[in-house]
XYZ file of C-alpha atoms in Angstrom:
761
model
C 15.674 -15.086 1.611
C 12.879 -13.202 -0.314
C 10.171 -14.432 -2.315
C 11.419 -13.599 -5.996
C 14.494 -15.082 -5.113
C 13.736 -18.474 -3.910
C 13.973 -21.323 -6.413
C 11.337 -23.629 -8.025
C 10.969 -26.693 -5.495
C 12.810 -29.659 -6.317
C 9.490 -31.676 -4.892
C 6.021 -31.409 -5.778
C 3.739 -29.492 -3.023
C -0.396 -30.666 -2.359
C -3.827 -29.703 -1.356
C -5.351 -32.135 0.235
C -9.154 -32.321 1.129
C -10.337 -35.041 3.343
C -13.960 -36.462 3.829
C -16.148 -33.765 1.924
C -19.481 -35.323 2.930
C -22.692 -34.613 1.503
C -26.021 -36.668 0.945
C -26.217 -38.054 -2.549
C -29.005 -39.827 -4.595
C -27.980 -43.492 -5.149
C -30.504 -45.791 -6.697
C -33.373 -44.433 -5.417
C -31.946 -44.211 -2.336
C -30.139 -41.320 0.343
C -26.967 -42.258 0.870
C -23.749 -40.239 1.856
C -20.903 -39.914 0.389
C -17.442 -38.740 1.038
C -14.747 -37.331 -1.177
C -11.062 -37.158 -1.148
C -9.264 -35.092 -3.066
C -5.657 -34.380 -3.279
C -3.843 -31.991 -6.075
C -0.261 -32.090 -6.734
C 1.141 -28.808 -7.965
C 3.690 -25.896 -7.458
C 2.493 -23.438 -4.536
C 4.666 -21.135 -5.154
C 2.904 -17.878 -5.856
C 0.756 -18.323 -2.986
C 3.865 -19.401 -0.620
C 6.060 -16.355 -1.706
C 3.296 -13.500 -1.464
C 0.870 -14.116 1.183
C -1.612 -13.156 -1.285
C -4.787 -14.386 -1.179
C -5.286 -13.492 -5.452
C -2.517 -16.112 -5.831
C -3.587 -18.623 -3.521
C -4.995 -21.694 -4.849
C -5.589 -23.156 -1.438
C -7.948 -25.687 -0.269
C -10.677 -23.165 0.115
C -10.793 -22.965 -4.029
C -11.191 -26.773 -3.639
C -13.588 -26.908 -1.712
C -16.041 -24.542 -3.538
C -15.210 -26.688 -6.572
C -15.881 -29.769 -4.315
C -19.434 -28.078 -2.944
C -20.246 -26.996 -7.029
C -20.099 -30.455 -8.063
C -21.664 -31.995 -5.258
C -24.941 -30.062 -6.058
C -25.854 -32.427 -8.550
C -27.425 -35.100 -5.985
C -28.441 -37.529 -8.791
C -24.820 -37.979 -10.519
C -23.215 -41.025 -10.189
C -19.757 -41.250 -8.634
C -18.159 -41.742 -11.954
C -19.830 -38.707 -13.274
C -18.898 -36.738 -9.727
C -15.354 -37.397 -10.022
C -15.079 -36.276 -13.638
C -16.597 -33.229 -12.354
C -14.609 -32.599 -9.948
C -11.504 -33.461 -12.113
C -12.777 -30.940 -14.814
C -13.440 -28.079 -12.468
C -10.041 -28.388 -10.499
C -7.874 -28.706 -13.987
C -9.386 -25.392 -14.823
C -8.151 -24.077 -11.350
C -4.690 -23.505 -12.419
C -2.321 -24.575 -15.036
C 0.612 -25.576 -12.234
C -1.260 -29.413 -11.779
C 1.436 -31.861 -11.900
C -0.905 -35.122 -10.384
C -4.086 -35.079 -9.355
C -6.334 -37.866 -7.268
C -9.652 -37.990 -6.334
C -11.219 -40.577 -4.258
C -15.512 -40.849 -4.193
C -16.900 -43.066 -1.680
C -20.717 -44.092 -1.337
C -22.231 -45.109 2.100
C -25.140 -46.003 3.355
C -27.699 -43.660 4.781
C -26.377 -44.473 8.411
C -23.287 -42.316 8.366
C -20.021 -43.869 7.939
C -20.902 -47.397 8.083
C -19.804 -49.217 4.945
C -22.098 -51.423 3.066
C -21.105 -54.589 1.132
C -21.412 -52.810 -1.973
C -19.297 -49.902 -1.388
C -18.826 -48.142 -4.657
C -15.273 -46.801 -4.753
C -13.880 -44.481 -7.683
C -10.653 -43.546 -8.290
C -9.499 -41.019 -10.642
C -5.563 -39.996 -10.838
C -4.153 -37.310 -13.247
C -0.406 -38.370 -13.480
C 1.325 -35.488 -15.169
C -1.797 -34.532 -17.414
C -2.120 -38.472 -18.292
C -5.774 -40.020 -17.111
C -6.376 -43.138 -15.808
C -9.639 -44.585 -14.302
C -10.596 -47.390 -12.456
C -12.578 -49.177 -9.574
C -11.364 -50.685 -6.667
C -12.194 -51.687 -3.205
C -8.869 -50.760 -2.205
C -8.527 -47.185 -1.195
C -6.010 -45.312 -2.931
C -2.721 -43.854 -0.643
C -2.872 -40.156 -0.028
C -0.661 -38.052 -1.661
C 0.779 -37.809 -5.638
C 1.020 -41.233 -7.517
C 4.009 -40.165 -8.551
C 6.102 -40.137 -4.959
C 9.872 -41.589 -5.570
C 11.178 -43.896 -3.444
C 13.165 -42.541 -0.542
C 17.146 -42.782 -1.064
C 18.740 -45.716 0.716
C 20.938 -42.812 2.804
C 17.938 -40.635 3.760
C 15.889 -41.085 6.700
C 12.910 -39.776 7.924
C 11.011 -38.407 10.824
C 7.605 -37.152 10.930
C 5.176 -35.607 13.562
C 1.736 -35.322 11.958
C -0.565 -34.398 15.133
C 0.938 -31.112 16.728
C -1.832 -29.063 17.416
C -1.867 -25.167 18.372
C -3.821 -22.162 17.813
C -2.943 -19.339 15.974
C -4.150 -16.675 13.399
C -4.388 -17.838 9.843
C -6.935 -16.419 7.302
C -8.146 -13.223 5.606
C -11.383 -13.502 7.233
C -12.292 -10.574 9.503
C -13.023 -13.212 12.416
C -9.271 -15.307 11.217
C -7.790 -11.732 11.927
C -8.814 -11.391 15.492
C -9.711 -14.760 16.880
C -6.955 -17.551 17.346
C -8.174 -20.924 15.336
C -7.114 -24.452 15.713
C -4.013 -25.227 13.466
C -2.922 -28.738 12.858
C 0.842 -28.869 11.914
C 2.509 -31.848 10.138
C 6.141 -32.116 9.815
C 8.361 -34.569 8.093
C 11.973 -34.109 7.806
C 14.496 -35.991 6.068
C 17.958 -36.457 7.511
C 21.430 -38.414 5.821
C 22.487 -41.278 7.146
C 25.312 -43.621 6.038
C 24.081 -46.990 5.012
C 25.159 -50.607 6.617
C 23.555 -52.610 4.210
C 21.893 -52.864 1.086
C 18.410 -51.116 0.591
C 15.996 -52.129 -1.776
C 14.167 -49.264 -3.847
C 11.149 -51.611 -3.817
C 10.707 -51.902 0.113
C 8.381 -49.712 1.753
C 8.836 -46.097 2.137
C 7.459 -46.591 5.904
C 9.294 -49.496 7.154
C 13.426 -48.774 7.168
C 15.020 -51.377 8.983
C 16.696 -49.625 12.258
C 19.763 -51.333 11.852
C 20.715 -49.782 8.574
C 20.532 -46.120 10.027
C 23.725 -44.587 11.647
C 22.183 -43.666 15.400
C 21.968 -39.587 15.440
C 24.868 -38.046 17.178
C 21.967 -35.962 18.948
C 19.132 -37.965 20.212
C 15.982 -36.234 20.242
C 16.601 -33.301 18.342
C 14.125 -33.991 15.449
C 11.312 -33.333 18.603
C 13.350 -30.088 19.777
C 13.227 -29.087 16.235
C 9.580 -30.011 15.964
C 8.780 -28.273 18.721
C 10.084 -25.082 17.689
C 8.598 -24.973 14.438
C 5.291 -24.900 16.405
C 6.217 -22.287 18.853
C 7.462 -20.249 15.329
C 3.930 -20.922 14.142
C 1.862 -19.747 17.018
C 3.571 -16.487 16.685
C 2.924 -15.669 12.818
C -0.062 -14.062 11.557
C -0.313 -15.148 7.766
C -3.216 -14.806 5.221
C -2.529 -17.877 3.628
C -1.483 -21.570 4.394
C 0.654 -21.605 1.754
C 2.809 -18.775 3.181
C 2.864 -20.448 6.527
C 3.933 -23.469 5.015
C 6.690 -22.283 2.977
C 8.278 -20.092 5.957
C 7.983 -22.942 8.358
C 9.873 -25.141 5.638
C 12.456 -22.262 5.463
C 12.815 -21.727 9.022
C 13.226 -25.584 9.786
C 16.252 -25.608 7.708
C 17.752 -22.158 9.184
C 16.698 -23.638 12.966
C 18.930 -27.156 12.312
C 21.571 -25.514 10.647
C 22.112 -23.170 13.461
C 21.303 -25.378 16.509
C 21.848 -29.140 15.687
C 24.821 -28.709 12.452
C 25.861 -32.294 13.161
C 22.352 -33.741 11.935
C 22.082 -33.232 8.203
C 18.389 -32.112 7.132
C 18.125 -32.807 3.480
C 14.469 -32.355 2.657
C 11.434 -30.647 5.080
C 7.929 -31.499 4.370
C 5.615 -29.378 6.231
C 1.726 -29.987 6.585
C -1.225 -27.143 7.435
C -4.488 -28.106 8.710
C -7.530 -26.429 9.532
C -9.956 -28.665 10.832
C -12.464 -26.298 11.933
C -12.520 -24.301 8.535
C -15.292 -26.046 6.824
C -18.283 -28.053 8.583
C -18.436 -30.515 5.833
C -15.386 -31.347 5.482
C -13.100 -33.444 7.721
C -9.740 -32.092 7.179
C -8.349 -29.657 4.623
C -4.776 -28.392 4.426
C -2.111 -27.894 2.020
C 1.236 -29.437 1.908
C 4.564 -27.807 1.030
C 7.957 -29.915 0.563
C 11.347 -28.016 0.047
C 14.607 -29.673 -0.381
C 17.558 -27.440 0.785
C 18.570 -27.102 -2.995
C 15.659 -24.931 -2.904
C 17.000 -22.191 -0.765
C 19.937 -21.118 -2.562
C 23.320 -20.026 -1.796
C 24.016 -18.337 1.146
C 25.306 -15.158 -0.482
C 22.014 -15.395 -2.708
C 20.203 -15.158 0.047
C 21.722 -11.860 1.538
C 19.963 -9.946 -1.010
C 16.942 -9.981 -3.075
C 16.181 -10.289 -6.351
C 15.615 -7.020 -8.158
C 12.650 -5.386 -9.337
C 11.372 -5.594 -13.384
C 13.094 -2.408 -13.473
C 16.841 -3.665 -11.520
C 16.368 -2.125 -8.747
C 15.661 -2.500 -5.254
C 12.833 -0.968 -3.361
C 13.519 1.055 0.176
C 11.630 3.469 2.301
C 13.873 6.155 3.663
C 12.590 8.328 6.913
C 13.601 11.818 6.485
C 13.575 14.702 9.057
C 15.381 17.551 10.703
C 14.791 20.667 12.982
C 17.317 22.848 12.819
C 17.499 25.771 9.964
C 14.998 25.822 7.077
C 13.830 22.535 7.727
C 12.143 21.672 4.343
C 14.953 23.045 2.723
C 17.390 20.693 4.150
C 14.980 17.753 3.520
C 14.172 18.483 -0.355
C 18.330 19.411 -0.609
C 18.699 15.723 1.265
C 16.280 14.078 -2.104
C 17.925 16.154 -4.548
C 21.758 14.709 -3.535
C 20.192 11.104 -3.304
C 19.084 11.706 -6.686
C 22.610 12.792 -7.993
C 23.785 9.651 -6.269
C 21.781 7.417 -7.977
C 19.111 6.508 -5.252
C 16.388 7.559 -6.796
C 13.599 9.057 -5.235
C 10.422 7.816 -6.701
C 7.591 9.639 -4.061
C 7.626 11.250 -0.766
C 4.942 11.635 1.988
C 3.746 14.582 3.100
C 5.663 16.471 5.370
C 4.807 16.518 9.386
C 5.486 18.273 12.511
C 6.176 16.760 15.105
C 7.191 17.495 18.965
C 10.808 16.017 19.784
C 11.123 13.185 21.839
C 13.651 11.421 23.856
C 15.704 15.264 24.176
C 12.784 17.596 24.453
C 14.384 20.524 25.090
C 14.790 21.171 21.181
C 12.907 22.706 18.627
C 9.765 20.835 16.962
C 10.781 18.314 14.436
C 10.276 18.302 10.547
C 9.970 14.308 9.205
C 8.435 12.616 6.175
C 9.160 9.750 4.198
C 10.430 8.586 0.983
C 10.430 5.473 -1.530
C 13.631 5.378 -3.248
C 14.787 3.128 -5.827
C 18.773 1.553 -5.971
C 21.019 -1.102 -7.111
C 22.765 -0.966 -3.794
C 22.410 -3.507 -0.896
C 21.467 -2.219 2.425
C 24.797 -1.511 3.995
C 25.871 0.331 0.896
C 22.734 1.941 0.746
C 23.372 3.106 4.640
C 27.047 4.366 3.871
C 25.645 6.581 0.737
C 23.078 8.110 2.813
C 25.497 9.011 5.915
C 27.463 10.706 3.107
C 24.463 12.564 1.867
C 24.317 13.741 5.570
C 27.561 14.610 5.511
C 27.507 16.563 2.532
C 24.884 18.689 3.666
C 26.888 19.374 7.172
C 25.064 16.809 9.749
C 27.296 16.485 12.510
C 25.983 14.532 15.561
C 26.583 16.958 18.960
C 23.493 14.694 21.258
C 22.424 11.380 20.630
C 18.725 11.980 19.516
C 19.371 15.762 19.784
C 19.034 18.822 17.169
C 20.071 17.605 13.728
C 19.836 19.573 10.391
C 19.072 16.291 8.494
C 18.462 12.345 9.549
C 17.988 9.934 7.033
C 17.094 6.414 8.038
C 16.227 2.770 6.245
C 13.062 1.783 7.776
C 12.166 -0.896 5.255
C 14.302 -2.460 2.297
C 12.452 -4.725 -0.020
C 11.373 -7.865 1.892
C 14.679 -7.826 3.653
C 14.901 -8.746 7.989
C 18.120 -7.276 8.894
C 19.916 -7.249 12.302
C 23.469 -6.267 12.667
C 25.639 -3.427 14.768
C 25.196 -1.083 12.290
C 21.896 -1.399 10.243
C 18.529 -3.271 11.768
C 15.931 -3.577 9.013
C 12.794 -3.125 9.745
C 13.759 0.155 11.779
C 13.225 -0.889 15.253
C 10.386 0.690 17.107
C 8.950 2.058 14.113
C 5.522 0.907 14.899
C 5.684 2.526 17.930
C 6.436 5.987 16.189
C 3.404 7.853 15.104
C 6.049 10.507 13.401
C 7.214 7.427 11.434
C 4.130 5.431 10.992
C 1.862 8.048 9.603
C 4.507 9.457 6.500
C 5.102 5.996 6.001
C 1.044 5.350 5.781
C 1.168 8.387 3.100
C 3.414 5.831 0.999
C 2.325 2.104 1.771
C -0.533 2.233 4.473
C -1.830 -1.431 2.875
C 1.382 -3.412 3.448
C 2.837 -4.739 6.464
C 6.415 -5.650 7.775
C 8.052 -8.584 6.125
C 6.897 -11.834 7.212
C 6.529 -13.530 9.791
C 6.926 -10.588 11.539
C 3.776 -9.002 11.091
C 0.519 -9.219 8.468
C -1.216 -6.425 10.266
C -1.059 -3.077 8.011
C 1.005 -0.045 8.950
C -2.399 1.676 8.707
C -4.000 -0.698 11.426
C -0.861 -0.004 13.324
C -0.832 4.019 12.992
C -5.083 3.510 14.388
C -4.132 1.425 17.292
C -1.575 4.174 18.869
C -2.803 5.726 21.664
C -4.252 9.232 20.797
C -1.437 12.269 21.037
C -2.116 15.310 23.237
C -0.978 17.397 19.897
C -1.885 15.858 16.705
C 0.287 15.760 14.420
C -0.224 18.259 11.159
C 1.325 18.514 7.545
C 3.180 21.065 6.375
C 3.029 22.851 3.187
C 5.375 25.796 2.475
C 4.189 28.631 0.515
C 7.277 31.162 0.593
C 9.995 31.522 2.952
C 8.938 34.562 4.812
C 5.407 33.105 5.150
C 4.102 30.266 7.803
C 3.518 27.269 6.308
C -0.271 25.985 5.393
C -0.772 23.429 8.903
C -3.637 21.752 7.452
C -4.413 18.857 10.183
C -4.417 21.730 12.494
C -8.283 22.281 13.638
C -7.675 25.683 14.514
C -5.499 26.703 11.750
C -6.252 30.265 9.626
C -7.547 30.355 6.453
C -5.148 32.318 3.963
C -6.632 35.043 1.712
C -5.540 34.659 -1.967
C -6.156 37.993 -3.853
C -7.498 37.777 -7.634
C -5.288 39.926 -9.724
C -6.195 39.783 -13.273
C -3.994 41.031 -15.789
C -6.363 40.606 -18.538
C -8.732 42.631 -20.573
C -11.399 39.669 -20.998
C -11.913 38.336 -17.482
C -15.091 37.308 -16.566
C -15.172 39.391 -13.480
C -12.354 41.687 -13.683
C -11.211 42.264 -17.268
C -9.359 45.222 -18.085
C -9.663 46.895 -14.030
C -5.474 46.175 -13.875
C -3.499 47.187 -16.656
C -0.029 45.423 -16.781
C 1.177 48.529 -18.201
C -0.059 50.790 -15.500
C 2.365 49.827 -12.743
C 1.285 52.712 -10.471
C -2.240 51.557 -10.289
C -1.428 47.773 -9.872
C 0.955 49.152 -6.776
C -1.999 50.390 -5.007
C -4.195 47.272 -5.779
C -1.126 45.330 -4.173
C -1.001 47.160 -1.171
C -4.687 47.304 -0.651
C -4.816 43.760 -0.668
C -1.988 43.083 1.596
C -3.797 45.855 4.013
C -6.937 44.076 4.036
C -5.483 40.460 4.981
C -3.993 39.077 1.893
C -1.048 36.709 2.122
C -1.244 35.083 -1.273
C -1.381 37.383 -4.445
C -2.595 35.308 -7.435
C -1.302 36.921 -10.984
C -3.312 35.944 -13.940
C -2.509 36.640 -17.987
C -4.455 34.366 -19.354
C -8.424 34.263 -19.104
C -9.648 30.615 -18.053
C -13.450 31.784 -18.488
C -15.579 29.664 -20.694
C -15.191 30.657 -24.173
C -11.932 32.930 -23.822
C -9.517 32.999 -26.328
C -5.949 32.130 -25.844
C -3.586 35.143 -26.290
C -0.413 32.986 -26.527
C 2.628 32.357 -24.361
C 4.624 35.735 -25.353
C 1.709 37.980 -24.772
C 0.818 35.993 -21.152
C 4.344 36.644 -20.339
C 4.582 40.309 -20.880
C 1.294 40.536 -18.825
C 2.531 39.221 -15.848
C 6.556 39.022 -15.735
C 6.682 43.060 -14.845
C 3.918 42.968 -12.563
C 5.562 39.906 -10.442
C 8.910 42.279 -10.720
C 7.178 44.965 -9.161
C 5.344 43.306 -5.862
C 8.676 41.447 -5.507
C 10.254 44.857 -5.082
C 7.693 46.319 -2.598
C 8.701 46.608 0.744
C 5.309 46.085 1.487
C 5.278 42.941 0.135
C 8.167 40.748 1.910
C 5.783 38.654 3.628
C 3.529 38.214 1.174
C 3.349 35.028 -1.801
C 3.271 35.296 -5.056
C 1.088 32.432 -7.235
C 1.253 32.702 -11.145
C -2.044 31.688 -12.606
C -1.199 29.632 -15.813
C -1.200 25.943 -17.238
C 1.960 26.908 -19.639
C 5.026 25.234 -18.261
C 7.491 28.234 -19.897
C 5.211 31.072 -18.212
C 5.280 29.250 -15.360
C 9.010 28.820 -15.753
C 9.828 32.269 -16.056
C 7.277 33.811 -13.360
C 9.535 31.743 -10.917
C 12.429 33.227 -12.169
C 10.900 36.646 -12.114
C 10.136 35.818 -7.965
C 6.727 33.517 -7.846
C 6.341 31.251 -5.121
C 3.425 29.063 -6.604
C 2.525 27.985 -9.645
C -1.208 27.660 -9.952
C -2.392 25.243 -12.661
C -6.402 25.171 -13.535
C -5.575 21.900 -15.833
C -3.451 19.877 -13.081
C -0.683 19.755 -15.745
C -2.912 18.019 -18.514
C -2.869 21.310 -20.893
C 1.019 21.705 -21.267
C 2.583 17.869 -20.966
C 5.569 19.961 -19.647
C 4.101 21.545 -16.781
C 4.620 19.062 -14.007
C 7.904 17.976 -14.667
C 8.867 22.006 -15.265
C 7.078 23.060 -11.806
C 9.283 20.023 -10.272
C 12.759 21.386 -11.289
C 11.382 24.626 -9.683
C 11.062 23.134 -6.680
C 7.788 25.353 -6.107
C 4.631 24.712 -4.513
C 1.849 23.870 -7.339
C -1.881 24.103 -6.842
C -3.716 21.016 -8.850
C -7.516 21.768 -9.717
C -9.446 19.753 -10.991
C -10.972 20.548 -14.440
C -11.903 18.681 -17.430
C -11.233 19.343 -20.887
C -9.958 23.111 -21.564
C -12.126 26.120 -21.106
C -13.487 26.100 -24.792
C -14.860 22.796 -23.878
C -15.396 21.864 -19.943
C -19.144 23.043 -20.177
C -19.803 19.393 -22.019
C -18.168 17.434 -19.573
C -20.085 17.499 -16.635
C -21.467 14.013 -16.674
C -20.482 12.400 -12.899
C -22.229 9.277 -13.009
C -20.514 7.994 -9.843
C -20.949 11.409 -8.214
C -19.266 14.339 -8.006
C -17.458 14.111 -4.932
C -16.193 10.420 -5.614
C -15.238 11.354 -9.137
C -13.304 14.483 -8.534
C -11.209 12.783 -5.536
C -10.375 10.076 -8.138
C -9.413 12.219 -11.165
C -7.221 14.479 -8.323
C -5.565 11.539 -7.106
C -4.311 10.756 -10.644
C -3.142 13.821 -10.910
C -1.422 14.025 -7.555
C -0.121 10.591 -8.531
C 1.249 12.338 -12.202
C 2.952 15.156 -10.598
C 4.928 12.849 -7.836
C 6.204 10.698 -11.272
C 7.036 14.019 -12.599
C 8.994 14.832 -9.286
C 7.069 16.891 -7.485
C 6.985 16.002 -3.640
C 3.862 15.713 -1.945
C 4.525 18.157 0.407
C 4.434 20.913 -2.325
C 1.266 20.232 -3.679
C -2.009 21.872 -2.795
C -5.490 20.814 -4.189
C -8.436 22.745 -5.844
C -11.992 20.876 -6.389
C -12.163 23.213 -9.664
C -15.497 25.029 -8.759
C -17.120 26.267 -11.858
C -14.432 24.365 -14.008
C -16.717 21.468 -15.603
C -19.611 21.475 -12.873
C -22.953 22.368 -13.087
C -24.803 24.800 -10.167
C -25.934 21.357 -8.147
C -22.694 19.915 -8.262
C -20.839 23.123 -6.985
C -23.173 23.270 -4.228
C -22.137 19.703 -3.273
C -18.729 19.914 -3.401
C -18.867 22.875 -1.115
C -22.021 20.868 0.962
C -19.139 17.935 1.320
C -15.740 19.385 1.110
C -15.106 18.031 4.192
C -15.604 14.271 2.512
C -13.560 15.335 -0.167
C -10.482 16.184 2.116
C -11.162 12.426 3.495
C -10.792 10.710 0.423
C -8.128 8.097 0.539
C -4.692 9.196 -0.842
C -5.624 13.031 -0.720
C -5.775 13.039 3.281
C -3.061 15.623 4.570
C -3.293 17.565 1.645
C -4.344 21.359 1.475
C -7.404 22.524 -0.319
C -7.930 25.707 -1.974
C -11.418 27.231 -2.800
C -12.295 29.661 -5.448
C -16.038 30.753 -5.537
C -15.656 34.636 -5.937
C -18.311 36.404 -8.218
C -18.545 32.849 -10.204
C -21.897 32.382 -12.442
C -24.187 29.625 -10.053
C -23.896 32.269 -7.477
C -25.371 35.034 -9.816
C -28.174 32.659 -11.083
C -28.999 31.721 -7.084
C -28.990 35.243 -6.108
C -30.560 36.281 -9.437
C -27.360 38.787 -9.321
C -26.355 39.480 -13.226
C -23.292 41.711 -13.194
C -20.268 39.442 -11.199
C -18.899 42.392 -9.151
C -22.115 42.786 -7.322
C -21.811 39.077 -6.084
C -20.136 39.650 -2.731
C -23.262 38.896 -0.318
C -23.454 35.223 -2.644
C -20.105 34.859 -2.621
C -19.150 35.662 1.359
C -21.800 32.525 1.671
C -19.934 30.535 -0.432
C -16.974 31.654 1.281
C -18.093 30.403 4.366
C -19.134 27.083 3.233
C -15.582 26.465 2.278
C -14.126 27.404 5.642
C -16.496 25.055 7.516
C -15.783 22.192 5.007
C -11.824 22.627 5.678
C -10.231 25.196 3.004
C -6.595 26.086 3.773
C -6.958 29.162 0.985
C -9.749 31.101 0.108
C -9.489 32.743 -3.241
C -11.231 35.797 -3.805
C -11.343 39.009 -5.531
C -13.555 41.410 -2.719
C -10.358 41.212 -0.331
C -11.410 43.513 2.619
C -14.945 42.151 2.965
C -14.078 38.323 2.385
C -11.542 38.775 5.282
C -13.849 39.824 7.484
C -15.797 36.790 6.357
C -13.253 34.785 7.023
C -12.518 35.558 10.169
C -16.287 35.280 11.531
C -15.961 31.645 9.991
C -13.238 30.914 12.169
C -14.350 31.848 15.118
C -17.392 29.907 14.550
C -15.407 26.771 13.503
C -12.107 26.761 14.271
C -10.392 29.462 16.507
C -11.416 28.686 20.029
C -11.612 31.960 21.426
C -12.361 31.641 25.500
C -13.193 35.799 25.997
């Protein structure tokens, strides 16, 4: 059953801390005190989420005890009240509370004749205080008497070693754990039984003999073995899962013995040096489990949807187009693709004599159950022409359910989680793009997917992300250490650009054609067409003028035979301009504002299905020079702010494999900040959430180069630009944006020979 579906427990849980000891000053004499605390509360949040943030466990209670005991001169009464107040502030879920403070002579554990005992109980928020020589019974004071038709079996000292906790040493080293199990079983009463009789003394003659003598011991043993295999973060989650498992085992293997209540106590005797024993007790009744039908499907999330992770793959035809078509069909069938991983090129497994695969993953929202979702995904495959000829052989599209909420499912048609997923890098790496810090549903594993990925043996050929540029061009393969750097040629059709304003006229198509041919011959694989200057203080020419400048140029380039293997990029921050440019033949949308200057840009770019460059900039070209404060450091801040834009792009429907990043050299940055970004570009590439995405770097002829080299005229800054381009290649740039194509293409070749391409000649 999912955590969100588990019913409110019918019986109260508890946290216990026994024999917390410390030295106190009592009547001028050092004495040893022991404190016994028992909280009756609802541990539902901690038990269902296995999150330390939602845990109210014994560690927190011990911290409160230590804080209260820091006043060595406090009387037992004051100490008790202090502990009580601290723990009441701990949670609003507390239903009952008992505290017992015992003072001893200095000689440890030898009580004197004048032992002082203080019992404090809070019963449903009603406080009573008293002194007594008789210790109170451990546990809530409101425990109901056992009904006459129940039999109770207890085993309180089943010891084993396991992984339990959040500290690093607790995740790697097994610790002693004490498991206490209490089962209540229905039986038929033969003689009257008084509710006032002791719960611990039930005459044997009132009990109907078990039809399977010894089943209690066998059930206890199986629960202990089950506990040994788990690796929870919180004691509450372990206890709750053991309680659920007890019902499941009893129903499956001992159906003739009707278990009605289960109580699980988890203790860690070595958790604290100053505590004798600490733990939690989780109590569950059969009514807490819900109906078998409800247990098959977890509750909907706040949006009324289930979350599933779908693996995407294929190795025939246009692989990226096939995967994107599958995502579009899923969306059209009501399976909303929330976001995707990057796309990874991988060698074929099992049947090796076939083309490499393109693999990825997507997170989807759906109202369908697991089997219904499987049916729909198979229908999507069929609609795209999927035909299975050879098992694990070539296929144009492959859609597999990896995870579905926290469901564990085994059937002839479907296994969730997907079998062998933890052994396959081509599954784990895309999964870690989406949910790196999550893990398999409990109790299978508490190890995160990123930890599983890092534990895999190193592959002979590392996987690389794939980012398409144009259908006629090879994609960017960002994680390939021997990759080529693409040259993006700047082609501004503006009269006021800082470097080449007025050089290229949108009306002189003959001259423009010659420039394009020259750039392509010199080594440009991308042509970046701009009709609106983004230099500081540039005037806004308006959408109409911008379109009149760029659309004829794009159509011209698309008609040129020499440009068939060149990608066209449109440099604009306007959504309508981007859409019209794509209609005219553009392959890439290069937005200096990453979608911040036009709220329709990201959704428009998503609808085009084209690759998008998201550049870091603050404000607008008119205001950016005043927004250069980076108190957390320029690398950290640029990484964080670009990650926000990536998330915004994903939310708008842009696939992650369609995103290129640009650190925005010269935009809202001072000279020292520009230099630091170039110097530490390799760190920016590793920023969490951005790893695997390609980077475009544009330094050509910019002002900071002129200031450093003392060159006023932008067109004469080629030597300084060459050094900056070299730094960009060393730092890992996939694309460099330049004006002087022929010269910078040679610089790139040399830089690649030093840092990337291994030439043995």
